[in-house]
XYZ file of C-alpha atoms in Angstrom:
555
model
C -43.452 39.362 17.846
C -44.574 38.900 21.419
C -44.284 42.046 23.518
C -41.545 41.946 26.150
C -41.321 43.817 29.459
C -37.581 44.254 29.783
C -37.280 47.972 30.525
C -35.997 49.703 33.650
C -37.741 52.653 35.320
C -35.380 55.094 33.630
C -36.145 53.515 30.241
C -39.877 53.768 30.904
C -39.417 57.462 31.756
C -37.470 57.947 28.501
C -40.332 56.227 26.668
C -42.841 58.646 28.217
C -40.728 61.592 27.092
C -40.406 60.116 23.634
C -44.165 59.671 23.305
C -44.657 63.333 24.212
C -42.334 64.427 21.438
C -43.597 65.281 17.988
C -43.309 62.935 15.083
C -41.591 63.888 11.867
C -42.237 63.678 8.166
C -40.008 61.594 5.932
C -39.977 61.029 2.192
C -39.109 57.521 1.027
C -37.992 56.773 -2.535
C -39.391 53.513 -3.860
C -37.474 51.107 -6.154
C -39.513 52.419 -9.103
C -38.534 56.020 -8.222
C -41.813 57.111 -6.655
C -41.837 59.299 -3.551
C -44.008 58.381 -0.572
C -44.314 60.950 2.217
C -45.077 59.509 5.636
C -45.644 60.937 9.095
C -43.498 58.950 11.570
C -44.926 59.002 15.113
C -42.699 58.568 18.174
C -41.482 54.957 18.658
C -42.280 53.986 15.036
C -39.443 52.530 12.965
C -38.701 54.887 10.052
C -37.759 53.816 6.502
C -34.085 52.883 6.376
C -31.662 50.928 4.256
C -33.220 47.604 5.234
C -36.633 48.953 4.175
C -35.314 49.637 0.696
C -33.604 46.228 0.585
C -36.917 44.478 1.264
C -38.689 46.709 -1.261
C -36.168 45.769 -3.949
C -36.863 42.083 -3.305
C -40.625 42.692 -3.640
C -40.023 44.750 -6.796
C -38.203 41.782 -8.370
C -41.450 39.770 -8.166
C -43.161 42.100 -10.624
C -46.496 43.844 -10.207
C -48.988 42.397 -7.772
C -51.665 41.571 -10.400
C -54.177 41.159 -7.593
C -52.048 38.733 -5.586
C -52.469 38.883 -1.811
C -49.635 40.125 0.396
C -49.112 40.569 4.136
C -46.448 42.777 5.718
C -45.618 41.857 9.305
C -44.060 44.649 11.372
C -45.220 47.366 8.976
C -43.678 50.268 10.944
C -44.264 53.486 9.002
C -46.417 51.691 6.414
C -44.463 52.840 3.355
C -43.853 49.328 1.974
C -47.477 48.223 2.329
C -48.734 51.469 0.772
C -46.313 51.142 -2.152
C -47.259 47.462 -2.600
C -50.928 48.415 -2.892
C -49.984 50.994 -5.491
C -48.324 48.167 -7.440
C -51.594 46.188 -7.469
C -50.874 43.844 -4.590
C -53.826 43.366 -2.248
C -51.657 44.175 0.756
C -52.636 43.892 4.409
C -50.340 44.866 7.291
C -49.869 44.367 11.011
C -47.653 45.602 13.837
C -47.562 45.187 17.620
C -46.840 48.909 18.057
C -50.180 50.801 18.130
C -48.459 53.974 16.940
C -47.173 52.141 13.862
C -50.677 50.763 13.235
C -52.099 54.296 13.434
C -49.413 55.673 11.107
C -49.970 52.938 8.529
C -53.753 53.316 8.647
C -53.386 57.051 8.070
C -51.038 56.452 5.133
C -53.471 53.896 3.645
C -56.338 56.400 3.927
C -54.275 59.185 2.361
C -53.618 56.969 -0.679
C -57.127 55.606 -1.026
C -56.654 52.150 0.535
C -58.916 50.676 3.275
C -57.384 51.393 6.712
C -59.082 48.286 8.129
C -56.515 46.213 6.207
C -54.054 47.225 8.956
C -54.310 45.291 12.232
C -52.604 45.431 15.612
C -50.711 42.294 16.623
C -48.447 39.743 15.012
C -47.183 36.142 15.073
C -47.308 34.654 18.554
C -50.194 36.893 19.626
C -53.337 34.784 19.528
C -55.025 33.276 16.487
C -53.643 34.147 13.064
C -56.971 35.704 12.068
C -56.613 38.335 14.806
C -53.608 39.949 13.138
C -53.696 38.572 9.577
C -57.402 38.171 8.865
C -58.688 35.052 7.131
C -56.779 35.513 3.880
C -54.614 32.952 2.123
C -51.581 35.098 1.216
C -49.378 34.659 -1.848
C -46.588 36.693 -0.246
C -45.629 37.397 3.367
C -42.797 39.830 4.133
C -41.147 40.733 7.424
C -38.225 43.023 8.187
C -37.283 41.034 11.291
C -35.920 42.593 14.499
C -32.129 42.219 14.382
C -30.396 45.574 14.799
C -28.716 47.257 17.760
C -30.015 50.669 18.890
C -28.268 53.648 17.229
C -25.118 54.762 19.035
C -25.644 58.475 18.417
C -27.581 59.903 21.388
C -29.216 62.447 19.071
C -30.900 59.578 17.223
C -31.647 57.423 20.250
C -35.002 55.668 19.993
C -37.568 54.926 22.683
C -37.699 51.472 24.253
C -40.751 50.493 22.148
C -38.812 51.151 18.965
C -35.660 49.564 20.368
C -37.649 46.401 21.133
C -38.659 46.312 17.471
C -34.967 46.298 16.542
C -33.766 43.621 18.948
C -34.316 39.909 18.336
C -35.484 39.012 21.846
C -37.271 35.741 21.088
C -35.715 32.468 22.202
C -34.972 30.627 18.984
C -35.305 33.819 16.926
C -38.315 36.004 16.176
C -38.791 34.224 12.830
C -39.793 31.107 14.814
C -43.056 32.839 15.725
C -44.023 32.928 12.046
C -42.769 29.384 11.445
C -44.954 28.104 14.268
C -47.938 30.111 12.996
C -47.727 28.329 9.656
C -48.001 24.884 11.301
C -46.922 22.982 8.232
C -45.746 19.377 8.393
C -44.167 18.335 5.106
C -45.541 15.009 3.792
C -42.949 12.254 3.860
C -42.670 8.792 2.394
C -43.252 7.108 5.767
C -46.929 8.096 5.592
C -47.376 6.930 1.979
C -45.905 3.467 1.615
C -46.211 0.010 0.139
C -44.130 -3.117 0.645
C -43.369 -4.563 -2.802
C -39.878 -5.991 -3.002
C -39.389 -5.021 -6.662
C -41.072 -2.325 -8.714
C -44.646 -1.716 -7.500
C -47.341 -2.956 -9.871
C -49.054 -0.357 -12.044
C -52.244 -0.702 -9.987
C -50.403 -0.205 -6.688
C -48.371 2.665 -8.133
C -51.535 4.425 -9.274
C -53.062 4.010 -5.821
C -49.929 5.412 -4.227
C -49.905 8.363 -6.619
C -53.526 9.147 -5.754
C -52.687 8.855 -2.040
C -49.690 11.135 -2.504
C -51.771 13.762 -4.292
C -54.340 13.620 -1.482
C -51.565 14.025 1.051
C -50.178 17.007 -0.844
C -53.404 18.971 -0.860
C -54.785 18.064 2.563
C -51.897 18.983 4.826
C -52.264 22.737 4.332
C -52.520 23.428 8.055
C -52.743 27.218 8.540
C -54.466 29.206 5.778
C -51.958 31.981 6.318
C -49.855 31.199 3.230
C -51.028 29.806 -0.103
C -49.633 26.421 -1.131
C -47.382 28.106 -3.708
C -46.795 31.125 -1.488
C -43.504 32.889 -0.794
C -42.030 34.411 2.373
C -39.376 37.151 2.386
C -37.463 37.753 5.635
C -34.848 40.446 6.253
C -32.119 39.638 8.758
C -28.437 40.225 9.368
C -25.430 37.920 9.190
C -25.343 37.498 12.986
C -25.833 34.138 14.705
C -29.643 34.269 14.676
C -29.615 35.161 10.987
C -27.303 32.256 10.137
C -29.657 29.799 11.819
C -32.848 30.710 9.943
C -32.306 28.543 6.839
C -31.551 25.400 8.863
C -34.414 25.922 11.293
C -36.914 26.216 8.446
C -35.339 23.411 6.377
C -35.943 20.992 9.238
C -39.652 21.810 8.859
C -39.616 21.283 5.072
C -38.997 24.832 3.788
C -36.607 25.606 0.942
C -34.704 28.908 1.052
C -32.501 31.181 -1.003
C -30.855 34.556 -0.390
C -32.197 36.766 -3.183
C -30.880 40.213 -2.147
C -28.141 41.436 0.176
C -26.162 44.507 1.129
C -23.047 45.076 3.234
C -21.968 47.768 5.669
C -18.518 49.199 6.325
C -18.259 47.328 9.648
C -18.641 43.987 7.859
C -22.274 43.403 8.819
C -24.417 42.036 6.003
C -28.159 42.323 5.600
C -29.954 39.823 3.396
C -33.425 38.973 2.154
C -34.120 35.267 2.541
C -36.851 33.776 0.340
C -38.634 30.744 1.855
C -41.159 28.401 0.255
C -42.594 24.900 0.633
C -40.129 22.557 -1.039
C -41.419 20.832 -4.211
C -45.037 21.487 -3.163
C -46.465 19.980 -6.384
C -44.336 16.813 -6.287
C -45.456 13.209 -5.799
C -44.219 11.460 -2.633
C -43.871 7.670 -2.366
C -42.286 5.193 0.027
C -41.457 1.488 -0.040
C -40.079 -0.957 2.470
C -37.978 -2.644 -0.243
C -37.184 -2.016 -3.908
C -34.476 -2.963 -6.376
C -33.470 0.632 -7.192
C -35.170 3.945 -6.394
C -33.373 5.603 -9.331
C -34.492 2.901 -11.768
C -38.090 3.214 -10.575
C -38.206 6.980 -11.162
C -36.439 6.708 -14.529
C -39.334 4.504 -15.648
C -42.125 6.460 -13.959
C -40.949 10.079 -14.214
C -42.997 12.821 -12.605
C -42.980 16.500 -11.668
C -39.804 18.199 -10.513
C -38.988 16.963 -7.006
C -41.197 13.847 -7.113
C -39.485 11.326 -4.873
C -39.477 7.750 -3.597
C -37.693 6.551 -0.463
C -36.899 2.975 0.522
C -35.902 1.269 3.748
C -34.111 -1.437 1.743
C -32.639 -1.148 -1.756
C -31.412 -4.460 -3.188
C -29.756 -3.303 -6.409
C -28.683 0.244 -5.688
C -25.750 1.585 -7.673
C -22.993 4.108 -7.283
C -20.542 5.544 -9.791
C -19.053 3.114 -12.349
C -21.857 0.653 -11.488
C -20.404 0.018 -8.017
C -23.000 -1.606 -5.772
C -24.624 0.534 -3.056
C -26.618 -1.831 -0.896
C -29.140 -0.157 1.386
C -30.272 -2.014 4.489
C -32.228 -1.086 7.572
C -30.205 1.618 9.267
C -29.545 3.425 5.992
C -31.355 6.046 3.952
C -32.102 5.756 0.224
C -34.185 8.257 -1.715
C -34.428 9.447 -5.320
C -35.844 12.630 -6.832
C -36.975 13.578 -10.341
C -34.929 16.522 -11.616
C -36.330 16.606 -15.136
C -38.993 14.753 -17.094
C -39.706 16.344 -20.453
C -38.000 17.512 -23.618
C -34.291 16.873 -24.227
C -32.033 19.317 -22.369
C -28.335 20.216 -22.122
C -28.251 19.078 -18.508
C -24.867 19.158 -16.732
C -24.708 16.155 -14.379
C -21.357 17.247 -12.945
C -22.918 20.459 -11.644
C -25.986 18.683 -10.297
C -24.006 16.048 -8.378
C -21.884 18.676 -6.650
C -24.946 20.776 -5.768
C -26.697 17.678 -4.418
C -23.613 16.914 -2.327
C -23.694 20.436 -0.915
C -27.415 20.045 -0.159
C -26.733 16.760 1.658
C -23.902 18.348 3.630
C -26.164 21.215 4.709
C -29.033 18.915 5.668
C -26.758 16.797 7.853
C -25.221 19.875 9.506
C -28.677 21.329 10.180
C -29.892 18.081 11.780
C -26.786 17.551 13.902
C -26.553 21.202 15.000
C -23.007 21.496 13.657
C -22.578 25.217 14.295
C -18.825 25.598 14.807
C -17.498 27.932 12.143
C -20.710 27.945 10.094
C -21.407 30.699 7.599
C -24.878 32.158 6.915
C -25.522 29.313 4.438
C -25.092 26.642 7.114
C -21.732 25.185 6.053
C -19.477 24.073 8.898
C -15.899 25.170 8.299
C -14.478 22.855 10.976
C -16.812 20.091 9.939
C -16.729 16.403 10.723
C -17.861 15.607 7.177
C -16.784 16.904 3.775
C -17.579 16.680 0.081
C -15.371 14.414 -2.015
C -15.346 14.988 -5.754
C -17.426 14.118 -7.644
C -20.304 12.613 -5.675
C -19.517 11.496 -2.117
C -19.738 12.737 1.473
C -16.895 11.493 3.691
C -15.805 11.784 7.296
C -12.225 11.460 8.456
C -12.766 7.686 8.591
C -14.782 6.806 5.528
C -17.726 7.317 3.200
C -20.960 8.550 4.732
C -23.136 9.255 1.700
C -23.197 8.837 -2.056
C -24.936 10.799 -4.817
C -25.778 9.520 -8.308
C -27.339 11.351 -11.274
C -28.809 9.117 -13.972
C -30.719 9.880 -17.155
C -32.760 8.127 -19.793
C -33.689 9.378 -23.277
C -36.463 8.172 -25.544
C -36.708 10.139 -28.765
C -37.284 13.760 -27.807
C -38.112 12.918 -24.166
C -35.558 12.892 -21.378
C -35.831 11.865 -17.721
C -33.131 12.763 -15.172
C -33.150 11.514 -11.588
C -31.007 12.044 -8.516
C -30.359 9.310 -5.966
C -28.863 9.833 -2.514
C -27.851 7.150 -0.028
C -26.758 7.923 3.543
C -25.412 5.661 6.307
C -27.505 6.649 9.317
C -26.039 4.101 11.708
C -23.642 1.178 11.768
C -25.022 -2.053 10.307
C -23.966 -5.076 12.360
C -23.933 -8.433 10.544
C -23.026 -12.015 11.460
C -19.198 -12.152 11.303
C -19.281 -15.844 10.309
C -21.426 -15.325 7.200
C -19.959 -15.298 3.699
C -21.530 -11.920 3.004
C -19.938 -10.525 6.158
C -16.476 -11.683 5.026
C -17.084 -10.019 1.681
C -18.131 -6.850 3.502
C -14.864 -6.862 5.475
C -12.885 -7.012 2.247
C -15.057 -4.293 0.728
C -14.694 -2.162 3.857
C -10.895 -2.376 3.647
C -10.996 -1.092 0.072
C -13.900 1.341 0.558
C -14.096 2.365 4.247
C -17.428 3.720 5.426
C -18.772 5.674 8.378
C -22.199 6.638 9.713
C -23.894 9.735 11.104
C -24.523 8.005 14.420
C -20.843 7.132 14.747
C -19.681 10.635 13.802
C -22.098 12.780 15.778
C -23.124 10.367 18.562
C -26.775 11.036 17.888
C -29.584 9.455 15.928
C -30.902 11.059 12.742
C -34.177 9.490 11.609
C -35.102 8.783 8.000
C -38.114 11.053 8.340
C -36.013 13.985 9.561
C -33.390 13.497 6.882
C -35.959 13.103 4.102
C -37.787 16.306 5.050
C -34.631 18.375 5.533
C -32.798 17.036 2.483
C -35.876 17.599 0.341
C -35.797 21.247 1.460
C -32.082 21.804 0.819
C -32.336 20.155 -2.614
C -35.304 22.364 -3.554
C -33.229 25.376 -2.503
C -30.912 24.620 -5.455
C -33.063 22.890 -8.061
C -36.404 24.699 -7.755
C -37.208 28.308 -8.626
C -38.867 30.146 -5.730
C -42.591 30.651 -6.452
C -44.303 33.960 -7.246
C -41.421 35.120 -9.434
C -42.014 36.575 -12.891
C -39.313 34.852 -14.945
C -38.509 34.862 -18.657
C -39.392 31.495 -20.216
C -35.728 30.586 -20.672
C -35.124 30.894 -16.908
C -37.987 28.642 -15.807
C -36.296 25.295 -16.552
C -34.028 23.066 -14.483
C -30.988 23.934 -16.603
C -30.998 27.656 -15.858
C -31.831 27.021 -12.200
C -28.955 24.528 -11.822
C -26.571 26.876 -13.650
C -27.401 29.848 -11.430
C -27.240 27.793 -8.215
C -23.934 26.248 -9.229
C -22.425 29.631 -10.117
C -23.476 31.018 -6.722
C -22.097 28.030 -4.780
C -19.065 27.062 -6.900
C -16.508 28.638 -4.546
C -18.161 27.079 -1.480
C -18.216 23.639 -3.112
C -14.523 23.798 -4.003
C -13.738 24.924 -0.457
C -15.613 21.864 0.816
C -13.603 19.639 -1.534
C -10.335 21.044 -0.218
C -11.470 20.273 3.347
C -11.585 16.620 2.337
C -7.960 16.843 1.163
C -6.870 18.164 4.577
C -7.768 14.772 6.061
C -7.145 12.402 3.143
C -4.440 11.813 0.560
C -4.336 13.761 -2.696
C -5.577 11.880 -5.778
C -3.350 10.144 -8.319
C -3.664 10.807 -12.049
C -1.770 8.406 -14.302
C 0.028 7.192 -11.163
C 1.218 10.701 -10.217
C -0.080 12.711 -7.250
C -1.901 15.815 -8.457
C -3.196 18.938 -6.751
C -6.814 20.003 -7.391
C -6.906 23.733 -8.167
C -10.515 24.389 -9.184
C -13.809 23.005 -10.475
C -14.965 24.308 -13.839
C -18.399 25.279 -15.155
C -19.199 21.643 -16.014
C -18.407 20.409 -12.503
C -15.148 18.821 -13.674
C -12.175 18.761 -11.288
C -9.219 20.824 -12.502
C -5.819 19.491 -11.385
C -2.204 20.412 -12.047
C -0.372 17.554 -13.751
C 3.238 18.003 -14.887
C 2.815 21.761 -14.949
C -0.385 21.642 -16.999
C -4.033 22.160 -16.000
C -6.107 19.083 -16.733
C -9.907 18.839 -16.419
C -11.015 15.486 -14.996
C -14.559 14.516 -15.990
C -14.758 11.010 -14.492
C -13.778 9.571 -11.134
C -12.367 6.550 -12.972
C -9.500 8.771 -14.155
C -8.308 9.237 -10.568
C -7.112 6.975 -7.774
C -7.826 8.123 -4.214
C -5.410 6.462 -1.752
C -6.641 6.109 1.827
C -4.394 7.164 4.703
């Protein structure tokens, strides 16, 4: 939101003429059918379709109930005024002094303190200068993204045009991201070195350390720990990069509202929040199995443990997944409570999609990406039901496991990724076994594919964010009780991403042989609501629920 001096003399003259013109009155209809009349000064952005889109997203959060909200780039002030009417304690800011004056006047007219409106914004000095010293539950920003109107009769002044254009290197949203100054805790900073399960005493110490880490890394007071951010942007290149940029800093995201125009442009509201902010974080240098450890210990949604070495890791059908230095192994708690009708097939495919996104974000794989960060001409692809492959071999594996004890159920998710090639002594017996295993199950690594190094810390932070984007409800929402559990969240995420997941699976088939079912090559045609692979076999549709039913030949 830094002010730019990019205007020619003729544009400055047009700005002077614009400032001498009279403002106009507009009436804006709120999502709850209230009318707000506002005086729009010259150069101030008036309420438009994107204004209403953002308002609808705020409306979906319910009444404010005294929660604190900040609108960045308030423009005419209609959203902030309406939010205060709905019992949010809403402050506002803008770099345009005319917009600040208009919003202050609107606040005064509706009985709200005009001093809650400040001049400035992210990137302009200390946060307190433009946001005060509050700890906000909700921050909203209709980001600059649009082109100036083409109709000369509606042409705006340069000040207003600068509010429409995303002129910041790295995107205007980066100014807010940097203002938040949050570094997500990771397992590297909370670790112990036991080779098997940690003792109860050590585990308790780690848990206490993790809780301390959770609550002490707040950084900027700008956003509450369980706060939510809503950003409006378009489906252009800058808009498509927001989710990945924030994920790499530990922020989960989800598109919660969108609208399309006749020219194909899409506007969307992206919700952002700190991924699994209440979760426990642990790290070990060596352990038998991260999944087994969490199945025994449980924890809040998103609690995780990462290991440098995993001696008894498992894949599907109890296949061994040995994790050594140069690999990544981490497990998350998805559920620890009453028995549920959890669908592991859905969860594994969503976790695979999350892993694919995290890797693409970290390797800057932008060719052919959509707004969700999926690379259409990718180097890596999802393989049903639980793998990530390159053209040469397996890169990552995903495993959902559960344990039931009476009415209690614990479900965990484990993900292993080959970060780099592991070189072993070719004369050793284990090396000869690895050669045989490699022939049957070829593998690849991120370093080999992308010719760059991805660290465990980077992958842990980013993957934690992309997983939370699917398995965690965004905070500050008012949800019916039946929608607050992991089942409904997984169902809704899977329904939204089902087509994308199947598209990813078909990308794998472009580079590898089709599977065999009962010795006959079959063509996958869909994935169903359970995450099962639907294939055509002898003219009939067959739902495959286990990878053991299929044989995947390697080219």
